[in-house]
XYZ file of C-alpha atoms in Angstrom:
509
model
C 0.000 0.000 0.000
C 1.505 3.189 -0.904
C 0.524 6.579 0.318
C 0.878 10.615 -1.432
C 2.526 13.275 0.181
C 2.263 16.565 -0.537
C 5.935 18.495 -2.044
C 5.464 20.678 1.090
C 5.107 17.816 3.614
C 7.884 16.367 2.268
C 10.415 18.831 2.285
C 9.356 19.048 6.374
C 10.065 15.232 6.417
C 13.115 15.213 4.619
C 14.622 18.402 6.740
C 13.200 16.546 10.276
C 15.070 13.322 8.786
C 18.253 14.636 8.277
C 18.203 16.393 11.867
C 17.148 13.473 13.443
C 19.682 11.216 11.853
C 22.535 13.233 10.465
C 22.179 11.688 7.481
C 23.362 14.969 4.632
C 21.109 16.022 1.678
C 24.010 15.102 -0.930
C 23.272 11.587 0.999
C 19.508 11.203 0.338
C 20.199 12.787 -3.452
C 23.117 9.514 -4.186
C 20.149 7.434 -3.432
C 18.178 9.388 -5.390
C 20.219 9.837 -8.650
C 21.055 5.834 -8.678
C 17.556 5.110 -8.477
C 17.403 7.477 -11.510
C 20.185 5.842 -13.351
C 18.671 2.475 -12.885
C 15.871 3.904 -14.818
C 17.676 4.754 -18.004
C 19.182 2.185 -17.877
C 15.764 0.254 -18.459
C 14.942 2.163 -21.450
C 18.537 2.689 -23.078
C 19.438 1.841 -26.578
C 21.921 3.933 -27.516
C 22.941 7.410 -28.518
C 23.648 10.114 -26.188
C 22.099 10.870 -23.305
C 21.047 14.814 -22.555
C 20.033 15.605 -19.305
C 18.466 18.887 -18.146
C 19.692 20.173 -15.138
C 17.253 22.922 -13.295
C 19.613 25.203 -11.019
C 17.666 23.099 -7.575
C 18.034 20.195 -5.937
C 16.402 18.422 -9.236
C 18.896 19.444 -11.391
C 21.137 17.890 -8.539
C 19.855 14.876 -8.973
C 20.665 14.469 -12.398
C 23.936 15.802 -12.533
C 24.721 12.849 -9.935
C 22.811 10.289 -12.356
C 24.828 11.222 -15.003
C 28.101 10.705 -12.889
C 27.029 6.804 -11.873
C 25.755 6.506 -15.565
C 28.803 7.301 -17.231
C 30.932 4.904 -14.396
C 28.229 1.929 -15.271
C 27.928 2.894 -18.922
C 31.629 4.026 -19.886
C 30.839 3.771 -23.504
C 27.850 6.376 -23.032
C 27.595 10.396 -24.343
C 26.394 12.181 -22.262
C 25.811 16.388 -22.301
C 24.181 18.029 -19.530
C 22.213 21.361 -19.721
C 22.512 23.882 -17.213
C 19.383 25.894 -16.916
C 21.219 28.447 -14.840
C 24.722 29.034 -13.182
C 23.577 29.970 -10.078
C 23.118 26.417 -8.381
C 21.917 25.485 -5.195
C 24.786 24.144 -3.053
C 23.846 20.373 -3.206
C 23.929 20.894 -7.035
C 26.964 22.469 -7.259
C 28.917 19.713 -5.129
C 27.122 17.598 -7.807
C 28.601 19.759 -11.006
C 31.901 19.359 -8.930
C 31.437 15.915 -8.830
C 30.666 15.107 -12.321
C 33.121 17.478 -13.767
C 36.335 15.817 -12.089
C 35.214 11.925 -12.129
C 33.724 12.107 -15.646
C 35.417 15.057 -17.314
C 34.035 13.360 -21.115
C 30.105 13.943 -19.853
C 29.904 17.506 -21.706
C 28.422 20.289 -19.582
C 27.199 23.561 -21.257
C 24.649 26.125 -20.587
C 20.759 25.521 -22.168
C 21.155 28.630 -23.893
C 24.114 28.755 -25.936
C 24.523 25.363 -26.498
C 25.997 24.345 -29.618
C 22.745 22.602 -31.272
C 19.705 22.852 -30.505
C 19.282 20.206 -27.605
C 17.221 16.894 -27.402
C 17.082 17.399 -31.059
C 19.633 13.665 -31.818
C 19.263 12.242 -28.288
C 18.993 9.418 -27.259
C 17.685 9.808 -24.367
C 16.451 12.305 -22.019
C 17.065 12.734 -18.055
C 14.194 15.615 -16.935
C 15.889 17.763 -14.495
C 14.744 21.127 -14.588
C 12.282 21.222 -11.736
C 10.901 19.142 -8.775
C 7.492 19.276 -7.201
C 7.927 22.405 -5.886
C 7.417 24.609 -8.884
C 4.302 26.506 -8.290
C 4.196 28.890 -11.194
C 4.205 28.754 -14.707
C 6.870 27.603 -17.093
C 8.184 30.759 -19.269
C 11.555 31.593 -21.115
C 14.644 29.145 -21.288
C 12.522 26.941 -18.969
C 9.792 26.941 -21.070
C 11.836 26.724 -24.673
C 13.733 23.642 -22.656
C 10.426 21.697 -21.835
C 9.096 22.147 -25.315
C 12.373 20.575 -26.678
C 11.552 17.700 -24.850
C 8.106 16.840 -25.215
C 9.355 17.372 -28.982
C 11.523 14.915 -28.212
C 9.317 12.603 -26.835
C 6.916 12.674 -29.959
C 9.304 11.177 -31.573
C 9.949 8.265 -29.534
C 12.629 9.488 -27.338
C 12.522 8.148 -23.948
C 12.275 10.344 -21.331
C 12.765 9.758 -17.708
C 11.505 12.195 -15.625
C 12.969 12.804 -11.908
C 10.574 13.233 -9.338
C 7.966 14.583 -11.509
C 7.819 15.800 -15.308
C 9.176 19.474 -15.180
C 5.709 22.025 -15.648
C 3.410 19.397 -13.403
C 1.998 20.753 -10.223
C 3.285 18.422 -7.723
C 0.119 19.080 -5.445
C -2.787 18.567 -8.590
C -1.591 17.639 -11.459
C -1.968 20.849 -13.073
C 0.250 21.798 -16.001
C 1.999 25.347 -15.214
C 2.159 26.423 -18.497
C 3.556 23.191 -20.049
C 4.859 20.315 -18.770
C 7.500 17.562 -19.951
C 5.592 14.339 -21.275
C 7.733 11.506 -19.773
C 8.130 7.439 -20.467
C 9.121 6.918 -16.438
C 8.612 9.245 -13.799
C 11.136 8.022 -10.551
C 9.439 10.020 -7.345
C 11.344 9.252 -4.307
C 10.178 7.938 -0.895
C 5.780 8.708 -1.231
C 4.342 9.380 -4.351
C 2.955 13.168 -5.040
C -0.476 13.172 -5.822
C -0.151 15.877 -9.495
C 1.652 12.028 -10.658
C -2.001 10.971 -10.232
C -4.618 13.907 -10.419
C -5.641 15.941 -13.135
C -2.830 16.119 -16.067
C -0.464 13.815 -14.265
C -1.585 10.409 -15.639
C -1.485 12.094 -19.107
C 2.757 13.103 -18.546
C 4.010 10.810 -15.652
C 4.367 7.323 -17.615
C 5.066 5.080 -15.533
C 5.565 6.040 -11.821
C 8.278 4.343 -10.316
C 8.630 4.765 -6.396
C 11.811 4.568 -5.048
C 13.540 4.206 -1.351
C 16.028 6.799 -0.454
C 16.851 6.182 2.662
C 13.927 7.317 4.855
C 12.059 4.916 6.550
C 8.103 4.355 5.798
C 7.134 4.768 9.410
C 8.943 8.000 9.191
C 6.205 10.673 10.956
C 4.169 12.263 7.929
C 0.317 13.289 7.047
C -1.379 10.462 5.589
C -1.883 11.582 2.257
C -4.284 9.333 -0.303
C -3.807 5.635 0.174
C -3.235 3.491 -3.272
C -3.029 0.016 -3.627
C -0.040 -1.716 -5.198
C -0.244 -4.394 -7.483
C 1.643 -6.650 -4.334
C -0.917 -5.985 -2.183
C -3.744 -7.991 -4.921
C -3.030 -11.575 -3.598
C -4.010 -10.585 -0.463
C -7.035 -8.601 -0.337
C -9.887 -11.431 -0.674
C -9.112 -14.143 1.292
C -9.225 -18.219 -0.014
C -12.239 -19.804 0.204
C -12.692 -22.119 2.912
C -14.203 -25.562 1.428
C -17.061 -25.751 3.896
C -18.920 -22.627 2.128
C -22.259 -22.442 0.427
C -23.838 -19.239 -1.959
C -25.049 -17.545 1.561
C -21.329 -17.682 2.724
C -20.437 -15.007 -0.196
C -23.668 -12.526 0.626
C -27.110 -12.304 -1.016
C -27.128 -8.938 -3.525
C -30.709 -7.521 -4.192
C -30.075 -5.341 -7.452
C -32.775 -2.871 -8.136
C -32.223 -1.936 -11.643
C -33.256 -1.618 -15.538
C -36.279 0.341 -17.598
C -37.134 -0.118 -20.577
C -34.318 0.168 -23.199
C -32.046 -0.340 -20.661
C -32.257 -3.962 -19.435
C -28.766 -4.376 -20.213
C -27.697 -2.059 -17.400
C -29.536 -4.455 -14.953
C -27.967 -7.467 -16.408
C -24.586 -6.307 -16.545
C -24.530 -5.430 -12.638
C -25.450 -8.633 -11.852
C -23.151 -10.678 -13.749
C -20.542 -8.809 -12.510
C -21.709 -9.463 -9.184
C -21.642 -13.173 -9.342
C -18.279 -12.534 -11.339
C -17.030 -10.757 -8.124
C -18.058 -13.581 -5.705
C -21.783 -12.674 -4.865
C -23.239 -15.992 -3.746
C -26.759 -14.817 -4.510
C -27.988 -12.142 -6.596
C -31.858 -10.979 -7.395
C -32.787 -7.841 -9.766
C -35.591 -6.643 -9.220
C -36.901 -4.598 -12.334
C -40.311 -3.397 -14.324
C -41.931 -6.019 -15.301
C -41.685 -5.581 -18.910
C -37.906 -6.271 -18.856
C -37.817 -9.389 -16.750
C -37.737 -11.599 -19.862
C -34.652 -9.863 -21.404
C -32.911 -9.744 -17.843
C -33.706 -13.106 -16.885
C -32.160 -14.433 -20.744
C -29.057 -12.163 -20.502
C -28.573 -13.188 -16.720
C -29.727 -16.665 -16.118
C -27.417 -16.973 -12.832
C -29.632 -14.224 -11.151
C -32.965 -14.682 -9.813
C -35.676 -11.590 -10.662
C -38.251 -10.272 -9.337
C -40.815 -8.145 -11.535
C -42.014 -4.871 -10.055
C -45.479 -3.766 -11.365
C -46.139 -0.412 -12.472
C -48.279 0.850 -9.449
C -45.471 1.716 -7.370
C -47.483 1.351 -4.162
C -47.427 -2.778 -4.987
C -43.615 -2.011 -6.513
C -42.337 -0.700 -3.103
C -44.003 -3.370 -0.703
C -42.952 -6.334 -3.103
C -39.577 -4.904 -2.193
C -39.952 -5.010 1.323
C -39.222 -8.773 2.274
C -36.557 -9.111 0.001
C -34.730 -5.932 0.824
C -35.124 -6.904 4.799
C -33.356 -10.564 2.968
C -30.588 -8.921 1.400
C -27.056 -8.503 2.378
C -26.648 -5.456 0.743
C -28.163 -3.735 -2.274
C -27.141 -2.129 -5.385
C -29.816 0.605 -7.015
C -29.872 2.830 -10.197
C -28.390 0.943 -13.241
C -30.002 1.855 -15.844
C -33.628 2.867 -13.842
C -34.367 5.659 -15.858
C -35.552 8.732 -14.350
C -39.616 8.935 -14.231
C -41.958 9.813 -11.879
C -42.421 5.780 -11.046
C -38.464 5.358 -10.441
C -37.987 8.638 -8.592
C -40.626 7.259 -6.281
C -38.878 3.657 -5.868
C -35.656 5.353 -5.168
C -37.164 7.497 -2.530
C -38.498 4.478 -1.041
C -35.620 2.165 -1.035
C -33.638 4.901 0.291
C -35.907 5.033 3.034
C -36.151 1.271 3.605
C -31.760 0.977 3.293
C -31.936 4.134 6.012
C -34.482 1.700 8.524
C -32.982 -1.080 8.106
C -29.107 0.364 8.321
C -28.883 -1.744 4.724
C -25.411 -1.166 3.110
C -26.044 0.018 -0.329
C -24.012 1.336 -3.587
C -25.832 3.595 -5.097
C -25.252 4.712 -9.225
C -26.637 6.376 -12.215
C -30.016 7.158 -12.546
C -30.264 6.411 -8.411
C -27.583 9.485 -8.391
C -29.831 11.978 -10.535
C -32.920 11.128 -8.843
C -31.225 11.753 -5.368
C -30.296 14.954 -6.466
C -33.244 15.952 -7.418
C -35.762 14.568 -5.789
C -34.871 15.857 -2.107
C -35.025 19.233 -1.040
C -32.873 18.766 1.814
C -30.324 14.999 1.372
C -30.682 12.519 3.585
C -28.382 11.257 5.286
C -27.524 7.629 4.073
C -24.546 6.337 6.193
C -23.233 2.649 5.504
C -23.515 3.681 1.578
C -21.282 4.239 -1.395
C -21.770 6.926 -3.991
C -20.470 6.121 -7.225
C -20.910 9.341 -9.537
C -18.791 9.998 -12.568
C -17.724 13.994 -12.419
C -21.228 15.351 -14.350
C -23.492 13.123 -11.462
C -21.306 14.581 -9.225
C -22.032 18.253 -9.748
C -25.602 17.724 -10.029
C -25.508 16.013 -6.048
C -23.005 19.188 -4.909
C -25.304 21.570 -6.839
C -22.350 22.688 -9.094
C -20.764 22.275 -12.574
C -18.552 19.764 -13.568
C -16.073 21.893 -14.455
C -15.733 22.337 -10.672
C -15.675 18.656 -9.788
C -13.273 18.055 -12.517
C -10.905 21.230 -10.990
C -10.852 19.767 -7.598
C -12.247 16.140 -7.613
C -10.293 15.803 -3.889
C -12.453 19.040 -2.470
C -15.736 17.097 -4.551
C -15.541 13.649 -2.739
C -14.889 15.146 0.612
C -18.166 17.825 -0.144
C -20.264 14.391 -1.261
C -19.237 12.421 1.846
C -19.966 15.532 4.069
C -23.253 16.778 2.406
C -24.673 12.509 1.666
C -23.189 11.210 5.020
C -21.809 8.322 2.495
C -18.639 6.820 0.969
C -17.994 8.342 -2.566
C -16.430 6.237 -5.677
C -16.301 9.963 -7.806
C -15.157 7.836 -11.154
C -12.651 8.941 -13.538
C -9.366 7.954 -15.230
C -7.938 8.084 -11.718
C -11.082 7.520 -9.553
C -11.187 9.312 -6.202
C -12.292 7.365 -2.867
C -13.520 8.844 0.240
C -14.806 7.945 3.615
C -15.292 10.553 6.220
C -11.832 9.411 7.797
C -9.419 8.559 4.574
C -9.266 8.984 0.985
C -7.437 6.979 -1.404
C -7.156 6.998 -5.206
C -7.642 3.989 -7.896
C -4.894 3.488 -10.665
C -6.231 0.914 -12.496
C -7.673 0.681 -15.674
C -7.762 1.499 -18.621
C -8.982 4.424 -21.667
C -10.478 1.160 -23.381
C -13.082 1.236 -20.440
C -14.489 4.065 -21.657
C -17.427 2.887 -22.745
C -21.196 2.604 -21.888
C -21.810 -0.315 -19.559
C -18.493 0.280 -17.413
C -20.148 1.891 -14.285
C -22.756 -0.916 -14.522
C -20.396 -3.558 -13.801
C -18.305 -1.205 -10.858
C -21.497 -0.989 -9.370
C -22.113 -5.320 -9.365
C -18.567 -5.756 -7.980
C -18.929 -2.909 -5.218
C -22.394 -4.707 -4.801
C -21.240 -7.942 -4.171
C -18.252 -6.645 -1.758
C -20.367 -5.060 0.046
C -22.999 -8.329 0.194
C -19.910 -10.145 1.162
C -18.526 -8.378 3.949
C -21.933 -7.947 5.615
C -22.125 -12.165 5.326
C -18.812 -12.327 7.233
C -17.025 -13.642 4.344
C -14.116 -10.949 4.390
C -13.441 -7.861 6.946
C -12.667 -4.468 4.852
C -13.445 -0.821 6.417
C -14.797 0.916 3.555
C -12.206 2.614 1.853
C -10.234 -1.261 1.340
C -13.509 -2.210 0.414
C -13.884 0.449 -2.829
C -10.304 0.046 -3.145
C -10.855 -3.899 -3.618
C -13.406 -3.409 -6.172
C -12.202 -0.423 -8.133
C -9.035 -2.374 -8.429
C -10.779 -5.603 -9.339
C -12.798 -3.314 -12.100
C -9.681 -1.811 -13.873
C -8.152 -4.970 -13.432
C -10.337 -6.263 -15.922
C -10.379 -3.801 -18.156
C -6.851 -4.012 -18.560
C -6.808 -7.706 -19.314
C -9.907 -7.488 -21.774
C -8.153 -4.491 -23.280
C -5.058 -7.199 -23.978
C -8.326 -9.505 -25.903
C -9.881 -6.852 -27.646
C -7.782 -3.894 -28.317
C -8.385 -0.586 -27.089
C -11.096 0.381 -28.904
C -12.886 -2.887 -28.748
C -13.456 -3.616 -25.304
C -16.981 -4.418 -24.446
C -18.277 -3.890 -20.524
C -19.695 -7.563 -20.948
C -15.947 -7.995 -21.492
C -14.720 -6.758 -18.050
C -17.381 -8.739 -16.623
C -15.294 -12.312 -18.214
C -12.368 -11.060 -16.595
C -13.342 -10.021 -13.650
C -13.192 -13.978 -11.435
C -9.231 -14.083 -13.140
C -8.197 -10.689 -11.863
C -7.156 -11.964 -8.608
């Protein structure tokens, strides 16, 4: 499990480290800058290698990467750009460094270099800033980043230190522009710009690397993420004296006309995630096509007087482990009434619920003051968002951290607020999910997050696993991109169906 810290958090850690321990800056930035080299090494194939040195503690780092590159890699080129000649002391030990143990690595200034830079390279060592920059990019700085995002158009690699130059270490935000890297190596706690907003679209792949300081070392929490170690453990083996109540029974309340398939697809991936039982209960009109593209569920058909809809739901709602609500429900006056009356049945009965979709719009709209619905999950995508917060998207989408914590203030609820890096929330913690896939994209998608969550939740109210709530969404929204990501290997990215990610989903694990 990793967890984010913010640039300004860890500068306090890093200066409280070195006091405590006496261990020097020009210590923690060797450890840094062979972490770095390791890194180019991985995506080296010849030709010279141009770093860009900022006049910081980044541009540190690479000057000492380039000094253990050139002692691993004696038959490398290697010119490094100085941004500036003013250097911060650790970098100019580092210059000092490089210049007497590897006099052959060229050093010249970014501006009056001989060609233009990054222009033959081979590869490129991003060095100008750290994740402290908090303004925009402009001038030399600017002209350098350009050069290499040029340079990584056409195929350079780029390995990025810390994170891509022009990337707001706190958001993701590009200050004016921003390098677009293959690796990004961020040292000791990933910074959550690798994750939010831009960051996915310039970090590559984010590599997080010791230094020195200890993981227990005192520090905010930051976002929690799962690592792709932590997988095998999450969901515990099956005993061999189990049976289908063992793994929680799922009511799904789902479907309208034209959109059966919603309903279907969040139960299959409920029984794909584990659910021992799963019903959907849906109009009437639909059970055929629900009951033909679902034949593992069982279904129970609401009528259209929604007086005889909501007490048919009674006795199996009481039943149910949990319940899932909104897939594909459609929004009229008969299913803004059911929703208002399974809301009010989960609340009475203290019923763990996800709720999605059409259950999201209908609780926005349909209650003049929310109600508070503790024990559920909220799983908008940024436009469902705004309408529960009363705001725009382009809000959410600014500050999806400020969004979840507004949603799990305002609904009393967890929050799944879905995107390319989905943000999780519980009154206590927040996390973030990195996997997946753009070949998820597609209709369905939230249908099947909303079976697995579903079926999690069914599961751990049966007794079959222990999760608090955040491990819970972390579990599923893993699980989720997990599949995507394997169907994506099937079917291409463009091809990937959500009935897909619902055949993948029982290998993910």
């Amino acid at each position: 499990m990793l967890k984010t810290i913010l640039p300004g958090e860890m500068k306090e850690l890093e200066t409280r480290f070195m006091k405590r321990t006496h261990i020097s800056s020009l210590q923690l930035m060797e450890s840094a800058a062979a972490h770095v080299a390791d890194a180019v090494e991985r995506h080296y194939r010849g030709g010279t290698v141009e770093c860009f040195c900022g006049p910081g503690n980044n541009g540190g780092d690479g000057l000492a990467a380039m000094r253990i590159l050139a002692g691993r890699l004696p038959e490398m080129e290697g010119v490094c750009y100085l941004l500036s000649q003013k250097l911060s002391p650790d970098a100019a030990a580092q210059l000092e460094r490089l210049s007497r143990t590897a006099p052959h690595v060229k050093v010249k200034p970014f501006f009056a270099c001989e060609r233009e830079p990054a222009k033959e390279a081979g590869l490129i060592i991003d060095a100008l800033f750290g994740t402290g920059l908090a303004r925009p990019l402009e001038g030399n700085a600017a002209l350098a980043c350009e050069q290499m995002r040029q340079a990584s158009t056409r195929g350079v690699p780029v390995v990025a230190v810390d994170i891509p130059s022009g990337l707001d270490g706190e958001n993701g935000q590009v200050l004016g522009c921003a390098v677009q890297a293959t690796e990004t190596v961020t040292f000791h706690r990933p910074k959550p710009g690798l994750y939010l907003g831009k960051g996915p679209d310039f970090c590559g792949k984010v590599t997080v690397v010791d230094i020195g300081i200890p993981q227990d070392e005192p520090a905010p929490e930051g976002f929690s993420l799962l690592e792709e170690a932590d997988l095998p453990n999450l969901l515990p083996k099956r005993p061999h004296l189990s049976h289908k109540g063992s793994y929680g029974r799922l009511l799904v309340v789902a479907g309208s006309r034209g959109m059966a398939g919603a309903a279907a697809l969040c139960a299959t991936a409920a029984l794909r995630s584990g659910a021992g039982l799963v019903t959907v209960a849906c109009p009437e009109e639909i059970l055929s096509i629900v009951q033909t593209l679902c034949p593992c569920a069982t279904a129970l058909p609401l009528p259209e007087d929604i007086f005889g809809a909501q007490t048919l739901l009674r006795k199996p709602l009481h039943q149910a482990d949990a319940v899932a609500i909104g897939c594909g429900l459609g929004q009229s006056p008969w299913a803004a009434s059911l929703v208002q009356g399974v809301i009010e049945m989960i609340r009475s009965n203290s019923k763990p619920a996800v709720l999605d979709a059409d259950a999201l719009n209908l609780l926005a709209s349909c209650y003049e003051l929310p109600p508070a619905i503790e024990g559920c999950i909220l799983t908008p995508h940024p436009a469902e968002a705004a309408r529960l917060l009363r705001s725009t998207t382009a809000v959410v989408t600014g500050d999806p951290v400020r969004a979840a914590k507004d949603l799990c203030k305002k609904y009393g609820a967890a929050v799944v607020l879905k995107g390319a890096i989905s943000m999780l929330a519980t009154k206590e913690r927040m996390g973030l999910n990195t996997f997946g896939t753009p070949a998820m994209a597609k209709g369905g998608s939230g249908d099947v997050l909303t079976g697995v969550i579903g079926a999690f939740l069914a599961g751990r109210a049966a007794g079959a696993y222990e999760m608090d709530d955040l491990l819970l969404m972390q579990t599923a929204c893993a699980a989720h991109g997990l599949a995507g990501m394997a169907a994506e290997k099937c079917f291409g990215m463009r091809g990937v169906l959500a009935t897909d990610l619902c055949g993948e989903l029982g290998r993910v694990f």
